[in-house]
Structures are given as structure tokens and as C-alpha cells.
CSV table of N, CA and C in Angstrom, one decimal:
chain,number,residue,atom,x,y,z
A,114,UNK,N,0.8,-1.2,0.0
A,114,UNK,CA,0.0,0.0,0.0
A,114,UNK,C,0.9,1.2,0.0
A,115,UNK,N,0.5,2.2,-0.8
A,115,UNK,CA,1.3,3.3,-0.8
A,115,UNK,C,0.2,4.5,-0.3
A,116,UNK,N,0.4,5.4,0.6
A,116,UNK,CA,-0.1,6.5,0.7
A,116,UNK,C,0.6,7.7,-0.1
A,117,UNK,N,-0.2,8.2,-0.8
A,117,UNK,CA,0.1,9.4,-2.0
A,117,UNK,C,-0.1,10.8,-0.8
A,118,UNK,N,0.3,11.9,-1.4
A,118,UNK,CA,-0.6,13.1,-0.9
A,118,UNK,C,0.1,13.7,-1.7
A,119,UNK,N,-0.8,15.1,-1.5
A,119,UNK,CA,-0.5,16.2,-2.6
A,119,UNK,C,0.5,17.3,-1.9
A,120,UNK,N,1.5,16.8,-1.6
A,120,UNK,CA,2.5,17.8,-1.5
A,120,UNK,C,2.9,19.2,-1.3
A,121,UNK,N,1.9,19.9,-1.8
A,121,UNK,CA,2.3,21.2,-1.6
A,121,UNK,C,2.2,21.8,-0.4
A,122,UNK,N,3.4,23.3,-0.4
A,122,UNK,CA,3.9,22.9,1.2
A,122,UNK,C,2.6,23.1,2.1
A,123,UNK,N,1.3,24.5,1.2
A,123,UNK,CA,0.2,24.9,1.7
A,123,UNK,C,-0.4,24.1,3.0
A,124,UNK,N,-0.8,23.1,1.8
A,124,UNK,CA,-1.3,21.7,2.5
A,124,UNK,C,-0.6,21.2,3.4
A,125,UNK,N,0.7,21.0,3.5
A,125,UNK,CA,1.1,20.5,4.7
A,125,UNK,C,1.1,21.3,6.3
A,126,UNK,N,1.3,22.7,5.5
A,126,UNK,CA,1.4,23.8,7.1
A,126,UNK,C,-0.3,23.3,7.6
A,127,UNK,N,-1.0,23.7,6.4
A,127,UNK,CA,-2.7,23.5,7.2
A,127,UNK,C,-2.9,22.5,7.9
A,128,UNK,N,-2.5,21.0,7.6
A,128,UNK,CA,-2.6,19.7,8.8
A,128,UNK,C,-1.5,19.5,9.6
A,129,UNK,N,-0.5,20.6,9.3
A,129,UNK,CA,1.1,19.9,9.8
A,129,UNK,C,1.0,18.5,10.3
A,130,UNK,N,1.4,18.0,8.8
A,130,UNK,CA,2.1,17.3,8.4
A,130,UNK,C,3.4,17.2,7.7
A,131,UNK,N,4.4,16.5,7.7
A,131,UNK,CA,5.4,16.3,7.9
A,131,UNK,C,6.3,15.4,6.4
A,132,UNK,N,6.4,16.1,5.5
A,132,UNK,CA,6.7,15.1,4.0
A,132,UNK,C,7.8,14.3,4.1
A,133,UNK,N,7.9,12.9,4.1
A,133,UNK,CA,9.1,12.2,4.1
A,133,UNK,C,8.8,11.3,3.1
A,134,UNK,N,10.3,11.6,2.6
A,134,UNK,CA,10.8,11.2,1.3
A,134,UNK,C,12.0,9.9,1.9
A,135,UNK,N,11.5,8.4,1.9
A,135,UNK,CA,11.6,7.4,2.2
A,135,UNK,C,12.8,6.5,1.1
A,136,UNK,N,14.1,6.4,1.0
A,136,UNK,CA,14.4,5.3,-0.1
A,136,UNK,C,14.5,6.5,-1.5
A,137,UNK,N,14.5,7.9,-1.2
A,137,UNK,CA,14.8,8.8,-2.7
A,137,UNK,C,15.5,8.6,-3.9
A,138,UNK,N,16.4,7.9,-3.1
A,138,UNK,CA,17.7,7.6,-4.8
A,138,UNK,C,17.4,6.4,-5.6
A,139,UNK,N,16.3,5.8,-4.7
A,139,UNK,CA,16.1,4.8,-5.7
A,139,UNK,C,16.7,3.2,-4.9
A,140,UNK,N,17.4,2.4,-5.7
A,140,UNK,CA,18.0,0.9,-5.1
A,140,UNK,C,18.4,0.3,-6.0
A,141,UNK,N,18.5,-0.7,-5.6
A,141,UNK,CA,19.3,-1.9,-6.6
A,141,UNK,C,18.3,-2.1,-7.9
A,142,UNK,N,18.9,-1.8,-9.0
A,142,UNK,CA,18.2,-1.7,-10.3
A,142,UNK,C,17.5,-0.3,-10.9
A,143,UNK,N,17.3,0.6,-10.0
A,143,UNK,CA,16.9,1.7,-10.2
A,143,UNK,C,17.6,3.0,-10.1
A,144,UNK,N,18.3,3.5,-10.7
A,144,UNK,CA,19.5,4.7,-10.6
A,144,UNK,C,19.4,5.5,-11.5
A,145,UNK,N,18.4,6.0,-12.1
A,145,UNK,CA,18.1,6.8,-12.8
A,145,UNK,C,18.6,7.9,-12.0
A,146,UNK,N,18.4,8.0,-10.2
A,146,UNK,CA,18.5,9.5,-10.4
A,146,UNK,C,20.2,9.8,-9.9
A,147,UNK,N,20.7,8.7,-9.4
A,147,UNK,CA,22.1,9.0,-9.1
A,147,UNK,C,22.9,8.9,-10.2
A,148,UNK,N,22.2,8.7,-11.7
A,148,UNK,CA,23.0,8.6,-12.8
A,148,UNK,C,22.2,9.6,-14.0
A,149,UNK,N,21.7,10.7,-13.4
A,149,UNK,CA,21.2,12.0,-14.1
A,149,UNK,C,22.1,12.9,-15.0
A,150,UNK,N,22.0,13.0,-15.9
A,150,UNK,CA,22.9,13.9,-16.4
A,150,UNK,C,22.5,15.7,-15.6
A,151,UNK,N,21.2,15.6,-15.5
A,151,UNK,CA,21.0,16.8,-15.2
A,151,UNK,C,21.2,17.1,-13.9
A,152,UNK,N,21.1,16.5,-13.3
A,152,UNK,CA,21.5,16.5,-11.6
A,152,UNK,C,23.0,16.5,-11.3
A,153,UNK,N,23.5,15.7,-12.3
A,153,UNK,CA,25.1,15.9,-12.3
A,153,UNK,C,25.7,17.3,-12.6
A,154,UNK,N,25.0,17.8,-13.5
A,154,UNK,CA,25.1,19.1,-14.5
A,154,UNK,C,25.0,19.8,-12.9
A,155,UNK,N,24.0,20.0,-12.3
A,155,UNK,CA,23.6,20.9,-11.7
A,155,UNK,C,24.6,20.6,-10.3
A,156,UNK,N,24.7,19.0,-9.7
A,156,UNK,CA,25.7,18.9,-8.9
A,156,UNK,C,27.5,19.6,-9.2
A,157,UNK,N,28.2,19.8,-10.4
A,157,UNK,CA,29.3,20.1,-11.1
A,157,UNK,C,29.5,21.5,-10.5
A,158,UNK,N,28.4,22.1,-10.4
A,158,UNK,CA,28.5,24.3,-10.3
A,158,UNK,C,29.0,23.9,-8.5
A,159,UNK,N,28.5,22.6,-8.0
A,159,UNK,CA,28.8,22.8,-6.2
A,159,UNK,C,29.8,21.9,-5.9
A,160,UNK,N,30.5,20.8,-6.7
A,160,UNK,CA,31.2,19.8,-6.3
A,160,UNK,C,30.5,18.4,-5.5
A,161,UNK,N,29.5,18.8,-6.4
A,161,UNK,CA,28.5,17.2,-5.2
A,161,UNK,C,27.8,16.5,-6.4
A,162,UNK,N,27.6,15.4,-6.0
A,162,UNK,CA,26.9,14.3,-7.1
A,162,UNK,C,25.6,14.6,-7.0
A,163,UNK,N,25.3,14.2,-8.1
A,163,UNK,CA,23.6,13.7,-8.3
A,163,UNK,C,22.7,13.1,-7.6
A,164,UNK,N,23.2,12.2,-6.2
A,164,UNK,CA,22.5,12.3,-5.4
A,164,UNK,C,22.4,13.6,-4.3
A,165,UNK,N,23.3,14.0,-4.2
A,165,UNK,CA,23.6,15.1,-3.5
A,165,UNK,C,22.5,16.2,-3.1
A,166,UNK,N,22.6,16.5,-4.5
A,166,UNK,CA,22.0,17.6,-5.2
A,166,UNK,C,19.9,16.9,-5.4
A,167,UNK,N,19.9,15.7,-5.8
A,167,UNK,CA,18.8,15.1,-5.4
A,167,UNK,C,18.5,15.4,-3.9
A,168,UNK,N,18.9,15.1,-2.7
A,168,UNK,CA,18.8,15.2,-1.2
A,168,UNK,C,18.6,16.6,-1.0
A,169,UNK,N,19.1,17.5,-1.6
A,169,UNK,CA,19.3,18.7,-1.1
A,169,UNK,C,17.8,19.6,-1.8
A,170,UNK,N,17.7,19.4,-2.6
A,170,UNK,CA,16.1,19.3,-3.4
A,170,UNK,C,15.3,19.3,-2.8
A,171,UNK,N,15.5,18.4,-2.1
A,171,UNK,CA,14.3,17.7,-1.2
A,171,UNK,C,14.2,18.2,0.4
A,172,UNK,N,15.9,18.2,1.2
A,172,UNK,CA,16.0,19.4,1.6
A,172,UNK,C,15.5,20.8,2.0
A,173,UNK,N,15.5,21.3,0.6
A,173,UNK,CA,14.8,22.9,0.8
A,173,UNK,C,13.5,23.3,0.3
A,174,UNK,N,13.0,21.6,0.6
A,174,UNK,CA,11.6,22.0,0.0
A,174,UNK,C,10.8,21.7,1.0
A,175,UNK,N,12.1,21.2,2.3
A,175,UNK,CA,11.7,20.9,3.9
A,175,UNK,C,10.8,20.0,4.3
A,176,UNK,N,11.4,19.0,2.7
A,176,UNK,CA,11.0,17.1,2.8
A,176,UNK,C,12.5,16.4,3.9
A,177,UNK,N,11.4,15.6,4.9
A,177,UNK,CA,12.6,14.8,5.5
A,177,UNK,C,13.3,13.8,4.7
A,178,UNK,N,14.8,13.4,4.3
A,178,UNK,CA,15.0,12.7,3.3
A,178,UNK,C,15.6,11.3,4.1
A,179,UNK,N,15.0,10.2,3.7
A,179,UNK,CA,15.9,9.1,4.4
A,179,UNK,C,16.7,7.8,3.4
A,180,UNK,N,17.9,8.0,2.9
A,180,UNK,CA,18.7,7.7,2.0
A,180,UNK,C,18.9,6.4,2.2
A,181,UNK,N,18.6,5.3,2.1
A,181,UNK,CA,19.2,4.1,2.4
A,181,UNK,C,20.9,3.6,1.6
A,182,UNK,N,21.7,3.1,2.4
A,182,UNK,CA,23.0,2.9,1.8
A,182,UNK,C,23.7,1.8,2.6
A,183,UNK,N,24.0,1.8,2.0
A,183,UNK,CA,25.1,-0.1,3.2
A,183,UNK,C,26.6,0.5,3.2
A,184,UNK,N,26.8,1.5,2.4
A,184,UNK,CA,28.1,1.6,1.6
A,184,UNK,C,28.8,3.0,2.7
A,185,UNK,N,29.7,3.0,3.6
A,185,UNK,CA,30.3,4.0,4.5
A,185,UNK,C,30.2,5.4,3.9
A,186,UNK,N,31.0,5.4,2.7
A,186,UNK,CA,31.1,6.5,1.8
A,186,UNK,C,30.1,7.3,1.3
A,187,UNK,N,28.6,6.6,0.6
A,187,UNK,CA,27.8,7.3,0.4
A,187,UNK,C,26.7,7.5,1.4
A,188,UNK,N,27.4,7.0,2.5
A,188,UNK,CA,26.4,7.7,4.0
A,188,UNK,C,27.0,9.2,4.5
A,189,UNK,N,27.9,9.0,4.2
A,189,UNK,CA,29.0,10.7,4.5
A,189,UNK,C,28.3,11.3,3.2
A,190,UNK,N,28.3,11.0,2.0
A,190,UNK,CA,27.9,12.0,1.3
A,190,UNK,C,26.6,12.5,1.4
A,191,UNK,N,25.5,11.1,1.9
A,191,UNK,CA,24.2,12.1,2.5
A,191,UNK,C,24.0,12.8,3.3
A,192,UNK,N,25.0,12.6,4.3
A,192,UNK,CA,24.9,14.1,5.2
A,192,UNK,C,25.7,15.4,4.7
A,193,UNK,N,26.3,14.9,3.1
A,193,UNK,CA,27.1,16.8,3.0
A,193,UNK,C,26.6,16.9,2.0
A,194,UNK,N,25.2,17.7,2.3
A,194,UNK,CA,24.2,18.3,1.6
A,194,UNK,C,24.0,19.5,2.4
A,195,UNK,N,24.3,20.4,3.5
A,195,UNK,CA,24.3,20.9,3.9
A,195,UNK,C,25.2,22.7,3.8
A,196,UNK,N,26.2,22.4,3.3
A,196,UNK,CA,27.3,23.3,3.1
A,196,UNK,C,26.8,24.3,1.6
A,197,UNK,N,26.0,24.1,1.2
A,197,UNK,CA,25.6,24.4,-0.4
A,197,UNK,C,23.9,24.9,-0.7
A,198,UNK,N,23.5,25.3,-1.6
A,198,UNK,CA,22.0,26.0,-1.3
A,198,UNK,C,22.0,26.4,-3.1
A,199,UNK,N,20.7,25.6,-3.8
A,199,UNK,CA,20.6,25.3,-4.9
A,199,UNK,C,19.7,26.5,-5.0
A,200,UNK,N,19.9,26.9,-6.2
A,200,UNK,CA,19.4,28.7,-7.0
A,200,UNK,C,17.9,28.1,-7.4
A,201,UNK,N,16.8,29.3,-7.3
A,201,UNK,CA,15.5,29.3,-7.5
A,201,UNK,C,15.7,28.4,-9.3
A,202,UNK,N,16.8,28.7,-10.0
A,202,UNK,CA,16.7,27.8,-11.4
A,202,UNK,C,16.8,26.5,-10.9
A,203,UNK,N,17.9,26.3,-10.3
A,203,UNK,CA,18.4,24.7,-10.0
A,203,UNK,C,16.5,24.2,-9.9
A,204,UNK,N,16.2,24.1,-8.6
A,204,UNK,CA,15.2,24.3,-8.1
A,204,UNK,C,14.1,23.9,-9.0
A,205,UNK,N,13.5,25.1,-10.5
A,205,UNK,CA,12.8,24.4,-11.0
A,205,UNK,C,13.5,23.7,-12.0
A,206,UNK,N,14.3,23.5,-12.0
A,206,UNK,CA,15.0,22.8,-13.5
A,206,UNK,C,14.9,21.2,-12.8
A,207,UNK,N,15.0,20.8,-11.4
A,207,UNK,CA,15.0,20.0,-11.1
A,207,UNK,C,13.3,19.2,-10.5
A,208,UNK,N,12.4,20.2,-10.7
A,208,UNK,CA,11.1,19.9,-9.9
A,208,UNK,C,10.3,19.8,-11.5
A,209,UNK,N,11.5,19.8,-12.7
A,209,UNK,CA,9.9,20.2,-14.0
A,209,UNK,C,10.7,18.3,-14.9
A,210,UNK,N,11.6,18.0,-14.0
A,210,UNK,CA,12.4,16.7,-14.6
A,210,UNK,C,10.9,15.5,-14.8
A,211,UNK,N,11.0,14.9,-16.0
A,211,UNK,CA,10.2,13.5,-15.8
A,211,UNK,C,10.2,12.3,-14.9
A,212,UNK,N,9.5,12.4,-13.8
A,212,UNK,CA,10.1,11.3,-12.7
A,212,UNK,C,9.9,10.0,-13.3
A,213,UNK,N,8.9,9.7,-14.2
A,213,UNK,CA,9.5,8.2,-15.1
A,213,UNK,C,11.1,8.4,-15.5
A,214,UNK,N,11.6,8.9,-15.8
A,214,UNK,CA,13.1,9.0,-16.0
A,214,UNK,C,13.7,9.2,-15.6
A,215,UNK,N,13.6,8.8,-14.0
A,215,UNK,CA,14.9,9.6,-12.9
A,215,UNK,C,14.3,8.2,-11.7
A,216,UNK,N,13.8,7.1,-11.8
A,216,UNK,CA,14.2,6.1,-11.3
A,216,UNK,C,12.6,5.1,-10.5
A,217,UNK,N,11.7,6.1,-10.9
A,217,UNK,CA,10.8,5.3,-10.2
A,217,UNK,C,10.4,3.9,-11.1
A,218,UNK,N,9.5,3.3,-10.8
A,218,UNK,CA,8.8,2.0,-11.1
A,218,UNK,C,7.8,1.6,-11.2
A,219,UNK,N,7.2,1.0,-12.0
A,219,UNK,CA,6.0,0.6,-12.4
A,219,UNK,C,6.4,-1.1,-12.0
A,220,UNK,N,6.0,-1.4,-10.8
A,220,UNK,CA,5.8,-2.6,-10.1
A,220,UNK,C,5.0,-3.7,-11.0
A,221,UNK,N,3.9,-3.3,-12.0
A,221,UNK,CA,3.3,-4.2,-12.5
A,221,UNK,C,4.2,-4.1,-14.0
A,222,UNK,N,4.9,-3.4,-14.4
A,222,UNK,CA,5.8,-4.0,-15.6
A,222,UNK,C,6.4,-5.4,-15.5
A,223,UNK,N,6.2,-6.3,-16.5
A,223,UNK,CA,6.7,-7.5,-16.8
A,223,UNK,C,7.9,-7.6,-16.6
A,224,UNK,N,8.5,-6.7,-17.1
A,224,UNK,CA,10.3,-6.7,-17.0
A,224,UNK,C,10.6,-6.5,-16.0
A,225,UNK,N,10.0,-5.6,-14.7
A,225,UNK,CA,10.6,-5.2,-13.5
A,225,UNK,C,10.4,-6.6,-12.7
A,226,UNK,N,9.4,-7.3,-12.9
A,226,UNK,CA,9.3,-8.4,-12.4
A,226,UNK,C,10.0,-9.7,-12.4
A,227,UNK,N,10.2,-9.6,-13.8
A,227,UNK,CA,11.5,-10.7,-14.6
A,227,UNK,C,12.8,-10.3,-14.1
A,228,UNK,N,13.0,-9.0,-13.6
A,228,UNK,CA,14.5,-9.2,-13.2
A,228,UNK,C,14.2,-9.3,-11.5
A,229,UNK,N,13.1,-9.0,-10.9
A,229,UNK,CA,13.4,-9.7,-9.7
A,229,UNK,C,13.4,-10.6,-9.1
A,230,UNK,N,13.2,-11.5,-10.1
A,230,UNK,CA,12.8,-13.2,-10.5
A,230,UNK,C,14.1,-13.6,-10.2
A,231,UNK,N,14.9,-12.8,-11.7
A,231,UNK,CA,16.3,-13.5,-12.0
A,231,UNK,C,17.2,-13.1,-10.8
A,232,UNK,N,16.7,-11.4,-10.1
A,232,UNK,CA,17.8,-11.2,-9.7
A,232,UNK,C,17.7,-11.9,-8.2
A,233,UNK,N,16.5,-12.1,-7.9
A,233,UNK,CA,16.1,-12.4,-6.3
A,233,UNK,C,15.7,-14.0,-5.8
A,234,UNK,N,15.6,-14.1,-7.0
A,234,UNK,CA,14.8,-16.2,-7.2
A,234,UNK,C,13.6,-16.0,-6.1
């Protein structure tokens, strides 16, 4: 079950409620967004990757972000999102992106299923 809601921050102040962004970068087989050209682009002007700059998005839009990682190194990098502050362009250049093409899933696709088959037995 997924609960949706409509985001905007309006709505949130009115019920304070609290937006958390659960698993953002994606996972095993899905990396569209840690492998963005555009997020790279836009990470390059601060010195931080594409997830970075993903986190930080999310960040100043004063979504809690919770990154999952096993990997030492890209747990330091989710916390140095902080030192940097993305321009009203960054901003919409990254909020007007096609989110089919930056890593989400369509769970009833054939093929996402076939590879969790192959990849998970």
C-alpha cells in the first residue's frame, strides 16, 4: 500500500504534516537518479553528485529525506548536503524533470518483475 498526498507545502502547514521522502535515490536496479545527467550538471557548479543535489532538493523544500545505503562513503555523502544551497533555477529545473526517467517503477511492468525473479529467485 502506498499513501500518495499532494505535496504542496500549503497543505502541509494546514494539517502539519510532515513530507518524508523514504528510499529517494532509488535501489538496486533503479538509478536513474544517481546517474542524471541533469542533476550531475547541476551537482558540477557545487562539487556534489547527483545524489547530493537530489537530497538537497528535497532538503529545501523541507521534505525529511531518508537515504538508504550499506556503503560507509555514500552515508558521508548524504549528510554533506548541507554546506551548499541550490538557486530558485536549480530548483525548478530539477522539480519540471520527468520522474519516469529519474528512477521510479512501475511494479506491474513485466520486466521489473523478470528481473526480480532473476535477480532475487
Amino acid at each position: 500500500m502506498v499513501n500518495c498526498i499532494f505535496s504542496h507545502s500549503l497543505w502541509l502547514l494546514l494539517f502539519c504534516l510532515q513530507a518524508l521522502a523514504w528510499g529517494p535515490l532509488g535501489g538496486q536496479g533503479v538509478d536513474g537518479i544517481v546517474k542524471s545527467q541533469a542533476l550531475s550538471a547541476i551537482g558540477a557548479k557545487y562539487g556534489k553528485s547527483a545524489a547530493q543535489v537530489a537530497l538537497r532538493w528535497l532538503t529545501q523544500r523541507g521534505i525529511v529525506a531518508i537515504p538508504k545505503s550499506s556503503h560507509k562513503e555514500r552515508m558521508a555523502q548524504n549528510f554533506d548536503v548541507f554546506d551548499f544551497t541550490l538557486t530558485d533555477e536549480d530548483m525548478a529545473q530539477i522539480a519540471s524533470m520527468n520522474q519516469h526517467d529519474t528512477g521510479t517503477i512501475n511494479f506491474s511492468d513485466p520486466q521489473f518483475v523478470k528481473y526480480l525473479i532473476e535477480t532475487y529467485g
